[in-house]
Short mmCIF file of C-alpha atoms and ligand atoms in Angstrom, two decimals:
data_model
loop_
_atom_site.label_atom_id
_atom_site.label_comp_id
_atom_site.label_asym_id
_atom_site.label_seq_id
_atom_site.Cartn_x
_atom_site.Cartn_y
_atom_site.Cartn_z
CA MET A 1405 -87.53 -105.70 -139.89
CA LYS A 1406 -87.21 -109.59 -139.65
CA ILE A 1407 -85.62 -111.59 -142.59
CA LEU A 1408 -85.66 -115.24 -143.40
CA LEU A 1409 -81.91 -116.00 -144.91
CA ILE A 1410 -82.18 -119.11 -146.76
CA ALA A 1411 -79.86 -121.57 -147.74
CA PRO A 1412 -81.15 -124.11 -150.63
CA ALA A 1413 -80.69 -128.28 -151.27
CA SER A 1414 -81.63 -130.08 -153.21
CA GLY A 1415 -80.83 -133.61 -154.33
CA LYS A 1416 -78.78 -135.87 -151.76
CA TRP A 1417 -77.85 -132.71 -150.12
CA GLN A 1418 -81.86 -132.34 -148.47
CA HIS A 1419 -81.73 -132.98 -145.49
CA VAL A 1420 -78.29 -135.18 -145.41
CA GLY A 1421 -79.22 -137.67 -142.97
CA ARG A 1422 -76.76 -138.66 -140.30
CA SER A 1423 -76.53 -142.86 -140.92
CA ARG A 1424 -73.26 -141.35 -143.91
CA ALA A 1425 -70.03 -140.46 -143.11
CA PHE A 1426 -69.74 -137.88 -140.50
CA GLY A 1427 -73.64 -137.92 -138.89
CA GLY A 1428 -73.80 -136.28 -142.34
CA LYS A 1429 -71.55 -133.43 -141.31
CA ALA A 1430 -68.79 -133.99 -143.21
CA PHE A 1431 -69.09 -131.56 -145.99
CA ARG A 1432 -70.99 -128.71 -143.41
CA PHE A 1433 -68.55 -125.98 -142.91
CA SER A 1434 -69.84 -122.55 -143.74
CA LEU A 1435 -73.14 -120.88 -145.40
CA LEU A 1436 -70.71 -117.66 -144.32
CA SER A 1437 -72.45 -116.44 -147.61
CA LEU A 1438 -76.13 -116.00 -145.51
CA LEU A 1439 -73.44 -114.80 -142.67
CA SER A 1440 -71.98 -111.97 -144.63
CA VAL A 1441 -75.13 -110.93 -145.86
CA ALA A 1442 -76.96 -111.09 -141.81
CA ALA A 1443 -73.40 -109.37 -140.89
CA GLU A 1444 -74.45 -105.71 -143.63
CA SER A 1445 -77.92 -106.00 -141.69
CA PRO A 1446 -78.84 -103.64 -139.12
CA GLU A 1447 -78.69 -104.48 -135.43
CA GLU A 1448 -81.64 -104.56 -134.37
CA ALA A 1449 -82.91 -106.50 -137.11
CA ASP A 1450 -84.45 -110.72 -136.50
CA ILE A 1451 -82.73 -112.27 -138.95
CA ARG A 1452 -83.59 -115.99 -138.87
CA ILE A 1453 -81.08 -118.40 -141.48
CA VAL A 1454 -83.00 -121.68 -142.52
CA ASP A 1455 -80.22 -124.47 -144.06
CA GLU A 1456 -82.09 -126.39 -145.79
CA GLN A 1457 -79.67 -129.44 -145.82
CA ILE A 1458 -80.52 -129.71 -141.90
CA GLU A 1459 -83.91 -128.77 -141.33
CA THR A 1460 -88.28 -128.09 -143.36
CA ILE A 1461 -88.17 -124.24 -144.36
CA PRO A 1462 -90.82 -122.58 -142.67
CA TRP A 1463 -92.77 -122.52 -145.31
CA ASP A 1464 -95.83 -120.41 -143.29
CA ALA A 1465 -93.59 -117.15 -141.33
CA ASP A 1466 -94.30 -114.28 -140.81
CA VAL A 1467 -91.82 -112.17 -142.44
CA ASP A 1468 -90.99 -108.95 -143.78
CA LEU A 1469 -88.78 -110.71 -146.28
CA VAL A 1470 -86.38 -113.66 -147.59
CA GLY A 1471 -83.64 -113.34 -149.01
CA ILE A 1472 -82.17 -116.36 -150.78
CA THR A 1473 -78.99 -117.31 -151.76
CA CYS A 1474 -78.12 -119.65 -154.82
CA MET A 1475 -75.12 -121.07 -156.73
CA THR A 1476 -76.17 -123.06 -159.83
CA ALA A 1477 -76.21 -126.48 -159.15
CA VAL A 1478 -79.84 -124.97 -156.20
CA ALA A 1479 -81.32 -122.48 -158.79
CA PRO A 1480 -84.20 -124.64 -159.38
CA ARG A 1481 -84.71 -125.42 -156.12
CA ALA A 1482 -84.01 -122.02 -155.14
CA TYR A 1483 -86.51 -120.57 -157.99
CA GLU A 1484 -89.60 -123.67 -156.12
CA ILE A 1485 -89.51 -121.51 -152.57
CA ALA A 1486 -89.05 -118.21 -154.37
CA ARG A 1487 -91.99 -119.03 -156.18
CA HIS A 1488 -93.96 -120.50 -152.50
CA PHE A 1489 -93.11 -117.22 -150.72
CA ARG A 1490 -93.98 -114.34 -153.26
CA GLY A 1491 -97.74 -116.22 -153.51
CA ARG A 1492 -97.91 -115.18 -150.26
CA GLY A 1493 -97.16 -111.99 -150.27
CA ILE A 1494 -93.36 -111.41 -149.43
CA PRO A 1495 -91.03 -109.84 -151.24
CA VAL A 1496 -87.56 -112.37 -152.06
CA VAL A 1497 -84.07 -110.46 -153.42
CA LEU A 1498 -81.43 -113.64 -154.80
CA GLY A 1499 -78.07 -113.27 -153.85
CA GLY A 1500 -75.28 -115.11 -154.86
CA MET A 1501 -72.88 -117.18 -157.88
CA HIS A 1502 -75.98 -118.07 -160.14
CA PRO A 1503 -78.46 -114.09 -159.87
CA THR A 1504 -74.78 -112.75 -160.34
CA LEU A 1505 -74.20 -114.80 -163.38
CA CYS A 1506 -77.45 -115.34 -165.06
CA PRO A 1507 -79.45 -112.13 -163.78
CA ASP A 1508 -82.04 -111.88 -166.72
CA GLU A 1509 -83.15 -114.96 -165.85
CA ALA A 1510 -82.94 -115.13 -161.94
CA ILE A 1511 -84.98 -111.93 -161.66
CA GLN A 1512 -88.42 -113.34 -163.16
CA HIS A 1513 -88.33 -115.40 -160.08
CA ALA A 1514 -87.56 -112.49 -157.85
CA ASP A 1515 -89.39 -109.71 -156.51
CA ALA A 1516 -84.96 -108.16 -156.09
CA ILE A 1517 -81.31 -109.65 -157.38
CA VAL A 1518 -78.35 -108.73 -155.47
CA THR A 1519 -75.17 -109.32 -157.96
CA GLY A 1520 -72.01 -109.10 -157.50
CA ASP A 1521 -71.46 -108.86 -152.68
CA ALA A 1522 -73.82 -107.84 -150.82
CA GLU A 1523 -71.30 -105.37 -149.18
CA GLY A 1524 -72.26 -101.40 -150.45
CA VAL A 1525 -75.55 -102.49 -151.52
CA TRP A 1526 -77.21 -105.23 -149.12
CA GLN A 1527 -78.74 -101.64 -146.28
CA LYS A 1528 -80.01 -100.06 -149.69
CA VAL A 1529 -81.86 -102.97 -150.47
CA LEU A 1530 -84.01 -102.99 -146.75
CA ALA A 1531 -84.36 -99.53 -147.67
CA ASP A 1532 -86.31 -99.92 -150.35
CA VAL A 1533 -88.61 -102.70 -149.07
CA SER A 1534 -88.65 -100.72 -145.87
CA CYS A 1535 -90.23 -98.40 -148.28
CA GLY A 1536 -92.42 -100.83 -151.50
CA CYS A 1537 -89.94 -99.42 -153.89
CA LEU A 1538 -87.94 -102.71 -154.91
CA GLU A 1539 -86.08 -102.05 -158.12
CA GLY A 1540 -84.97 -105.43 -159.83
CA ILE A 1541 -82.00 -105.11 -159.93
CA TYR A 1542 -79.03 -104.19 -157.13
CA ARG A 1543 -75.84 -104.10 -159.72
CA ASN A 1544 -72.89 -104.00 -157.51
CA GLU A 1545 -70.09 -104.00 -159.60
CA GLN A 1546 -67.59 -102.43 -157.18
CA GLN A 1547 -65.00 -104.40 -156.24
CA ARG A 1548 -64.54 -102.38 -152.72
CA SER A 1549 -62.32 -103.27 -150.55
CA LEU A 1550 -61.92 -106.19 -147.56
CA ALA A 1551 -61.10 -103.84 -145.12
CA GLY A 1552 -63.11 -103.85 -142.88
CA LEU A 1553 -65.30 -106.86 -143.56
CA LYS A 1554 -68.42 -107.04 -140.48
CA ARG A 1555 -67.72 -110.46 -137.97
CA PRO A 1556 -70.09 -113.27 -139.42
CA PRO A 1557 -72.01 -113.05 -136.10
CA ARG A 1558 -71.87 -116.82 -136.11
CA HIS A 1559 -74.01 -117.84 -133.09
CA LEU A 1560 -77.23 -117.59 -135.79
CA LEU A 1561 -75.91 -121.45 -136.83
CA SER A 1562 -76.55 -124.42 -134.62
CA ALA A 1563 -72.80 -125.27 -133.74
CA GLN A 1564 -73.24 -129.30 -133.19
CA GLU A 1565 -74.77 -129.10 -136.93
CA TYR A 1566 -72.08 -128.54 -139.20
CA ALA A 1567 -68.25 -130.01 -139.16
CA THR A 1568 -67.07 -126.47 -138.36
CA ILE A 1569 -69.37 -123.27 -138.66
CA ASN A 1570 -66.09 -121.32 -138.65
CA ALA A 1571 -65.76 -120.27 -141.87
CA VAL A 1572 -63.72 -117.75 -142.42
CA GLN A 1573 -62.47 -115.37 -145.79
CA ALA A 1574 -58.77 -113.93 -145.96
CA THR A 1575 -59.81 -113.16 -149.61
CA ARG A 1576 -61.52 -113.24 -152.70
CA GLY A 1577 -60.79 -114.34 -156.28
CA CYS A 1578 -57.78 -115.39 -158.45
CA PRO A 1579 -55.10 -113.83 -160.73
CA HIS A 1580 -56.06 -116.86 -163.29
CA GLY A 1581 -59.10 -117.46 -165.46
CA CYS A 1582 -59.81 -121.34 -166.37
CA ASP A 1583 -62.37 -121.19 -168.47
CA PHE A 1584 -64.76 -123.67 -166.67
CA CYS A 1585 -64.58 -121.55 -163.03
CA ALA A 1586 -67.35 -119.28 -162.21
CA ILE A 1587 -64.01 -117.66 -160.00
CA ALA A 1588 -62.39 -115.02 -162.95
CA ALA A 1589 -66.54 -114.11 -164.24
CA PHE A 1590 -67.87 -113.20 -160.23
CA ASN A 1591 -64.52 -111.30 -159.54
CA GLY A 1592 -63.19 -110.42 -162.85
CA ARG A 1593 -59.26 -111.54 -162.85
CA THR A 1594 -57.62 -110.60 -159.43
CA GLN A 1595 -58.25 -111.08 -155.53
CA ARG A 1596 -58.83 -109.07 -152.82
CA GLN A 1597 -56.95 -109.48 -149.67
CA ARG A 1598 -59.08 -108.36 -146.60
CA PRO A 1599 -55.61 -106.92 -144.30
CA VAL A 1600 -54.04 -109.76 -142.78
CA GLU A 1601 -54.42 -108.69 -138.48
CA GLU A 1602 -58.14 -108.24 -139.93
CA VAL A 1603 -58.03 -112.10 -140.30
CA ILE A 1604 -55.36 -112.31 -137.41
CA ALA A 1605 -58.18 -111.15 -135.18
CA GLU A 1606 -61.70 -112.62 -136.73
CA VAL A 1607 -59.26 -116.60 -136.16
CA LYS A 1608 -58.22 -115.57 -132.43
CA ASP A 1609 -61.79 -115.18 -131.51
CA LEU A 1610 -63.12 -117.93 -132.43
CA HIS A 1611 -64.49 -120.94 -130.60
CA GLY A 1612 -62.51 -124.14 -130.98
CA HIS A 1613 -58.91 -125.08 -132.26
CA MET A 1614 -59.96 -126.10 -136.60
CA PHE A 1615 -60.88 -123.63 -138.91
CA ILE A 1616 -61.98 -123.36 -142.67
CA LEU A 1617 -60.35 -120.08 -145.14
CA VAL A 1618 -62.87 -121.20 -147.79
CA ASP A 1619 -61.21 -118.85 -150.74
CA ASP A 1620 -61.14 -119.55 -154.23
CA ASN A 1621 -56.55 -119.97 -153.54
CA LEU A 1622 -55.50 -118.61 -151.21
CA THR A 1623 -51.69 -118.87 -152.56
CA ALA A 1624 -52.52 -116.46 -155.12
CA ASP A 1625 -50.24 -113.81 -154.07
CA PRO A 1626 -47.29 -115.78 -152.23
CA GLU A 1627 -46.19 -112.16 -150.50
CA TYR A 1628 -50.28 -111.97 -148.78
CA ALA A 1629 -50.15 -115.82 -147.89
CA LYS A 1630 -46.08 -115.59 -146.51
CA LYS A 1631 -47.19 -112.89 -143.85
CA LEU A 1632 -50.44 -114.49 -143.30
CA PHE A 1633 -49.10 -117.62 -142.39
CA ALA A 1634 -46.48 -115.85 -140.27
CA ALA A 1635 -48.94 -114.33 -138.40
CA LEU A 1636 -51.19 -117.53 -137.93
CA LYS A 1637 -48.24 -119.71 -136.42
CA PRO A 1638 -48.96 -118.53 -133.04
CA LEU A 1639 -52.54 -119.19 -132.41
CA ARG A 1640 -51.81 -122.82 -132.77
CA LYS A 1641 -55.33 -123.86 -134.85
CA SER A 1642 -54.84 -125.86 -136.99
CA TRP A 1643 -57.50 -124.73 -140.40
CA VAL A 1644 -57.65 -126.65 -144.22
CA THR A 1645 -58.42 -124.40 -147.95
CA GLN A 1646 -57.83 -124.05 -151.21
CA SER A 1647 -55.10 -123.60 -153.72
CA THR A 1648 -53.71 -124.64 -156.60
CA LEU A 1649 -50.26 -126.85 -156.63
CA ALA A 1650 -48.26 -124.45 -158.41
CA ILE A 1651 -47.52 -123.36 -154.57
CA THR A 1652 -45.05 -126.22 -153.96
CA GLU A 1653 -43.24 -124.57 -156.97
CA ASP A 1654 -41.88 -122.13 -153.33
CA SER A 1655 -40.92 -125.15 -150.22
CA GLU A 1656 -40.69 -121.83 -148.25
CA LEU A 1657 -44.52 -120.72 -148.82
CA VAL A 1658 -45.53 -124.66 -148.20
CA ARG A 1659 -43.16 -124.83 -145.14
CA LEU A 1660 -45.14 -122.05 -143.77
CA MET A 1661 -48.05 -122.70 -144.40
CA ALA A 1662 -47.60 -126.29 -142.41
CA ASP A 1663 -45.97 -125.07 -139.27
CA SER A 1664 -48.24 -122.34 -139.41
CA GLY A 1665 -51.27 -124.84 -139.08
CA CYS A 1666 -52.89 -126.34 -141.63
CA ILE A 1667 -53.33 -129.99 -142.67
CA GLY A 1668 -55.83 -129.97 -145.30
CA LEU A 1669 -55.76 -128.25 -148.98
CA PHE A 1670 -58.23 -128.66 -151.96
CA VAL A 1671 -56.63 -128.64 -155.72
CA GLY A 1672 -58.21 -129.06 -158.52
CA LEU A 1673 -56.80 -131.39 -159.90
CA GLU A 1674 -59.22 -131.59 -163.06
CA THR A 1675 -58.12 -134.04 -165.12
CA PHE A 1676 -54.76 -137.04 -165.73
CA VAL A 1677 -55.08 -135.30 -169.61
CA GLU A 1678 -52.36 -132.68 -170.19
CA ASP A 1679 -54.50 -132.00 -173.04
CA ASN A 1680 -57.54 -131.46 -171.73
CA LEU A 1681 -55.60 -128.45 -169.02
CA THR A 1682 -54.56 -126.32 -171.96
CA SER A 1683 -57.66 -126.49 -173.69
CA VAL A 1684 -59.64 -125.38 -170.79
CA ASN A 1685 -56.73 -122.54 -170.14
CA LYS A 1686 -55.71 -123.44 -167.18
CA THR A 1687 -52.25 -122.40 -166.49
CA CYS A 1688 -51.29 -122.62 -163.23
CA HIS A 1689 -49.60 -126.85 -163.17
CA ARG A 1690 -48.88 -129.37 -164.99
CA VAL A 1691 -50.50 -133.51 -165.15
CA GLU A 1692 -46.26 -134.78 -165.02
CA GLU A 1693 -45.96 -132.34 -162.14
CA TYR A 1694 -49.14 -134.13 -159.40
CA ARG A 1695 -47.21 -136.23 -157.56
CA GLN A 1696 -43.99 -134.35 -156.28
CA ALA A 1697 -46.30 -131.59 -155.59
CA ILE A 1698 -48.25 -133.65 -153.61
CA GLN A 1699 -45.45 -136.05 -152.12
CA LEU A 1700 -44.22 -132.48 -150.66
CA LEU A 1701 -47.30 -131.48 -149.57
CA HIS A 1702 -47.89 -134.94 -147.34
CA ARG A 1703 -43.82 -134.55 -146.38
CA HIS A 1704 -45.18 -131.12 -145.49
CA GLY A 1705 -48.00 -133.24 -142.78
CA ILE A 1706 -50.81 -131.79 -145.39
CA ALA A 1707 -54.11 -133.91 -146.19
CA VAL A 1708 -54.79 -133.60 -150.22
CA GLU A 1709 -58.71 -133.75 -151.86
CA ALA A 1710 -58.30 -133.86 -155.62
CA GLY A 1711 -60.91 -132.17 -157.08
CA ILE A 1712 -61.78 -134.19 -160.62
CA VAL A 1713 -63.83 -133.23 -163.67
CA PHE A 1714 -65.10 -136.62 -166.04
CA GLY A 1715 -66.60 -135.18 -169.43
CA PHE A 1716 -63.66 -132.83 -171.25
CA ASP A 1717 -64.05 -132.33 -174.57
CA GLY A 1718 -60.89 -134.18 -175.09
CA ASP A 1719 -62.60 -137.14 -172.86
CA ARG A 1720 -63.51 -140.77 -174.30
CA PRO A 1721 -65.75 -143.33 -171.55
CA GLU A 1722 -62.23 -144.88 -171.60
CA VAL A 1723 -60.56 -141.64 -168.86
CA LEU A 1724 -62.82 -143.44 -165.99
CA SER A 1725 -61.01 -146.92 -166.38
CA ARG A 1726 -57.52 -145.43 -167.05
CA ASP A 1727 -54.53 -145.47 -164.98
CA ASP A 1728 -51.42 -144.83 -164.40
CA SER A 1729 -50.12 -146.84 -162.01
CA GLY A 1730 -48.46 -149.85 -164.78
CA ARG A 1731 -51.21 -152.27 -163.48
CA PRO A 1732 -53.48 -153.09 -165.98
CA PRO A 1733 -56.09 -151.08 -166.30
CA VAL A 1734 -59.55 -152.17 -164.73
CA SER A 1735 -62.74 -152.14 -166.19
CA VAL A 1736 -66.08 -149.87 -164.97
CA SER A 1737 -67.63 -153.03 -164.49
CA GLN A 1738 -65.23 -154.56 -163.24
CA ARG A 1739 -64.12 -152.54 -160.34
CA ASN A 1740 -69.09 -152.16 -160.04
CA SER A 1741 -68.26 -156.09 -159.25
C1 B12 B 1013 -67.54 -123.75 -149.47
C2 B12 B 1013 -68.89 -123.72 -150.75
C3 B12 B 1013 -69.14 -125.13 -150.75
C4 B12 B 1013 -68.99 -125.80 -149.99
C5 B12 B 1013 -70.84 -125.09 -149.25
C6 B12 B 1013 -70.97 -124.77 -148.35
C7 B12 B 1013 -71.96 -124.03 -148.02
N1 B12 B 1013 -73.91 -124.18 -147.87
O1 B12 B 1013 -72.06 -122.47 -147.83
C8 B12 B 1013 -69.51 -127.07 -150.16
C9 B12 B 1013 -68.39 -128.19 -150.25
C10 B12 B 1013 -71.15 -127.97 -149.83
C11 B12 B 1013 -69.75 -127.17 -151.84
C12 B12 B 1013 -70.42 -127.80 -152.98
C13 B12 B 1013 -70.99 -127.74 -153.45
N2 B12 B 1013 -69.83 -126.32 -153.98
CO1 B12 B 1013 -69.09 -124.94 -153.39
N3 B12 B 1013 -68.28 -123.33 -152.87
C14 B12 B 1013 -67.62 -122.82 -152.00
C15 B12 B 1013 -67.17 -122.27 -151.63
C16 B12 B 1013 -65.02 -122.46 -151.94
C17 B12 B 1013 -66.76 -120.88 -151.17
C18 B12 B 1013 -68.48 -120.36 -150.75
C19 B12 B 1013 -67.97 -119.04 -149.89
O2 B12 B 1013 -68.45 -118.90 -148.24
N4 B12 B 1013 -67.33 -118.43 -150.47
C20 B12 B 1013 -68.16 -117.15 -149.72
C21 B12 B 1013 -69.01 -115.83 -148.95
C22 B12 B 1013 -69.00 -114.87 -148.90
O3 B12 B 1013 -68.94 -115.39 -150.57
P1 B12 B 1013 -70.56 -115.78 -151.92
O4 B12 B 1013 -70.52 -117.19 -151.29
O5 B12 B 1013 -70.08 -115.25 -152.92
O6 B12 B 1013 -71.33 -113.59 -151.01
C23 B12 B 1013 -71.62 -113.35 -150.82
C24 B12 B 1013 -72.09 -113.28 -152.33
O7 B12 B 1013 -71.78 -113.66 -153.27
C25 B12 B 1013 -73.45 -111.84 -151.96
N5 B12 B 1013 -74.24 -112.89 -151.85
C26 B12 B 1013 -74.38 -114.62 -151.65
N6 B12 B 1013 -76.02 -114.98 -151.13
C27 B12 B 1013 -76.61 -113.80 -151.10
C28 B12 B 1013 -77.84 -113.78 -150.78
C29 B12 B 1013 -78.25 -112.60 -151.02
C30 B12 B 1013 -80.16 -112.81 -150.25
C31 B12 B 1013 -77.79 -111.05 -151.32
C32 B12 B 1013 -78.10 -109.78 -151.14
C33 B12 B 1013 -76.51 -111.47 -151.53
C34 B12 B 1013 -75.71 -112.87 -151.53
O8 B12 B 1013 -73.47 -112.10 -151.06
C35 B12 B 1013 -72.03 -112.51 -149.81
C36 B12 B 1013 -71.35 -111.50 -149.31
O9 B12 B 1013 -70.30 -110.34 -150.66
C37 B12 B 1013 -67.19 -121.52 -153.64
C38 B12 B 1013 -65.90 -120.07 -153.90
C39 B12 B 1013 -66.88 -118.91 -153.73
N7 B12 B 1013 -65.26 -118.32 -154.38
O10 B12 B 1013 -68.08 -119.08 -153.58
C40 B12 B 1013 -67.39 -122.47 -153.28
C41 B12 B 1013 -68.30 -121.78 -154.78
C42 B12 B 1013 -69.17 -121.68 -154.82
N8 B12 B 1013 -68.91 -123.92 -155.60
C43 B12 B 1013 -69.44 -124.07 -156.27
C44 B12 B 1013 -69.67 -125.27 -157.26
C45 B12 B 1013 -69.94 -125.93 -158.62
C46 B12 B 1013 -70.20 -126.17 -155.86
C47 B12 B 1013 -70.95 -128.30 -156.59
C48 B12 B 1013 -71.63 -128.00 -158.05
C49 B12 B 1013 -69.57 -129.06 -156.75
C50 B12 B 1013 -70.07 -130.30 -156.86
N9 B12 B 1013 -69.59 -130.35 -157.96
O11 B12 B 1013 -70.33 -130.99 -156.51
C51 B12 B 1013 -71.31 -128.50 -154.42
C52 B12 B 1013 -72.56 -128.08 -155.35
C53 B12 B 1013 -73.71 -128.34 -153.80
C54 B12 B 1013 -74.52 -128.03 -153.94
N10 B12 B 1013 -75.26 -129.00 -154.95
O12 B12 B 1013 -75.50 -128.01 -153.05
C55 B12 B 1013 -68.84 -123.47 -157.61
C56 B12 B 1013 -71.04 -122.34 -157.87
C57 B12 B 1013 -70.88 -121.93 -159.60
C58 B12 B 1013 -71.53 -121.41 -159.56
N11 B12 B 1013 -72.27 -120.62 -160.84
O13 B12 B 1013 -72.35 -121.53 -158.73
C59 B12 B 1013 -68.15 -122.03 -156.47
C60 B12 B 1013 -68.26 -121.01 -156.98
C61 B12 B 1013 -66.37 -122.79 -156.75
C62 B12 B 1013 -65.86 -122.50 -158.48
N12 B12 B 1013 -64.46 -122.34 -157.94
O14 B12 B 1013 -67.10 -122.19 -159.29
N13 B12 B 1013 -69.23 -125.88 -151.81
S1 SF4 B 1014 -57.52 -121.74 -160.63
FE1 SF4 B 1014 -58.49 -122.07 -159.76
S2 SF4 B 1014 -59.86 -120.60 -158.49
FE2 SF4 B 1014 -58.35 -119.83 -160.18
S3 SF4 B 1014 -60.16 -119.23 -162.01
FE3 SF4 B 1014 -58.56 -121.97 -162.17
S4 SF4 B 1014 -60.08 -123.16 -161.09
FE4 SF4 B 1014 -60.98 -121.09 -160.79
#
């Protein structure tokens, strides 16, 4: 079976120019979603992955099935792509965050959708494509163990087009339930963990020195994280990941993380207004702790990339010019001039 797997991109993400930071590669590191789908396909399947950030979609491709991964941000583009291939009589299956969260909408634009993980259901989808009996919505509601996950076939991506193709996942999900975050809705408020030895075997075999753990909150279970960090240390690789600032309450955890090669952490600070955190049920850290927590990470050689949200219900336009440094606030118009 010839399968075309597409990662749609729209707006500024499409064909990201080489003139941009790092030749446009700064945030191009993964596609683990489609690699995981490819890993679940039978060996004899002829699979091509197309990342619209890099290449034009082969609209005339001779294929038996198109699979599209879909975050909410790219749903309109995913639907456009689906319309084209369905118009040619080729079945289209959508999967990922958006079809899982909005199945009734997504199914109107595809022959079938998969909700939840691909593992455990993709092979049934392929069998149904073969017999021409696709069923519509394939609900994968079970929280399958992550033991025995197949290796992502990274050779299907052009390594030179990415900051790194070494995206790995040790855990899925997060026990917190911040109102704005899709993770709890997708996974439930739980975290599933891969056996440490399986993660280590995969990391060991990666080409190159650098990798990224695309986990939602890698340190949610400190005991698991400590075991993982201890096992990563001898590999002497560098890596980056995501977690909450709660990690800084356990200095041993931070030390082990740094010793194991962590050089960067994405944390969702979200806001500098404490009431905003409370209003969205983000209870794992407090605004007054930010400065000290970030200093601790810096002392361990871990760079911090912060995710900030503007537009909480309590935010007013002044939030954009607020400055807690003691200096007089700079207005937005001054900043732009
Ligand atoms: C890496 C990542 C990125 C990378 C993307 C790199 C890439 N192209 O893969 C970058 C940094 C570019 C990025 C950007 C953004 N991201 Co992002 N990102 C992630 C992250 C952390 C990991 C993705 C991943 O690799 N997951 C691992 C794979 C294995 O899991 P998966 O994607 O769920 O795939 C499984 C299933 O969903 C399913 N599946 C997925 N696709 C398909 C397709 C088919 C056909 C089938 C059958 C099954 C299937 O099978 C897979 C295996 O089980 C996720 C969090 C997460 N847990 O997924 C957020 C996440 C997807 N991002 C999110 C957001 C909001 C964004 C941004 C909008 C942020 C912003 N404000 O700019 C932008 C959008 C970019 C754009 N316009 O295209 C949200 C999406 C919420 C939603 N409703 O869609 C998430 C869930 C984070 C969150 N906490 O809410 N992101
Ligand atoms: S702590 Fe982070 S990953 Fe977990 S639910 Fe909140 S925002 Fe989402």
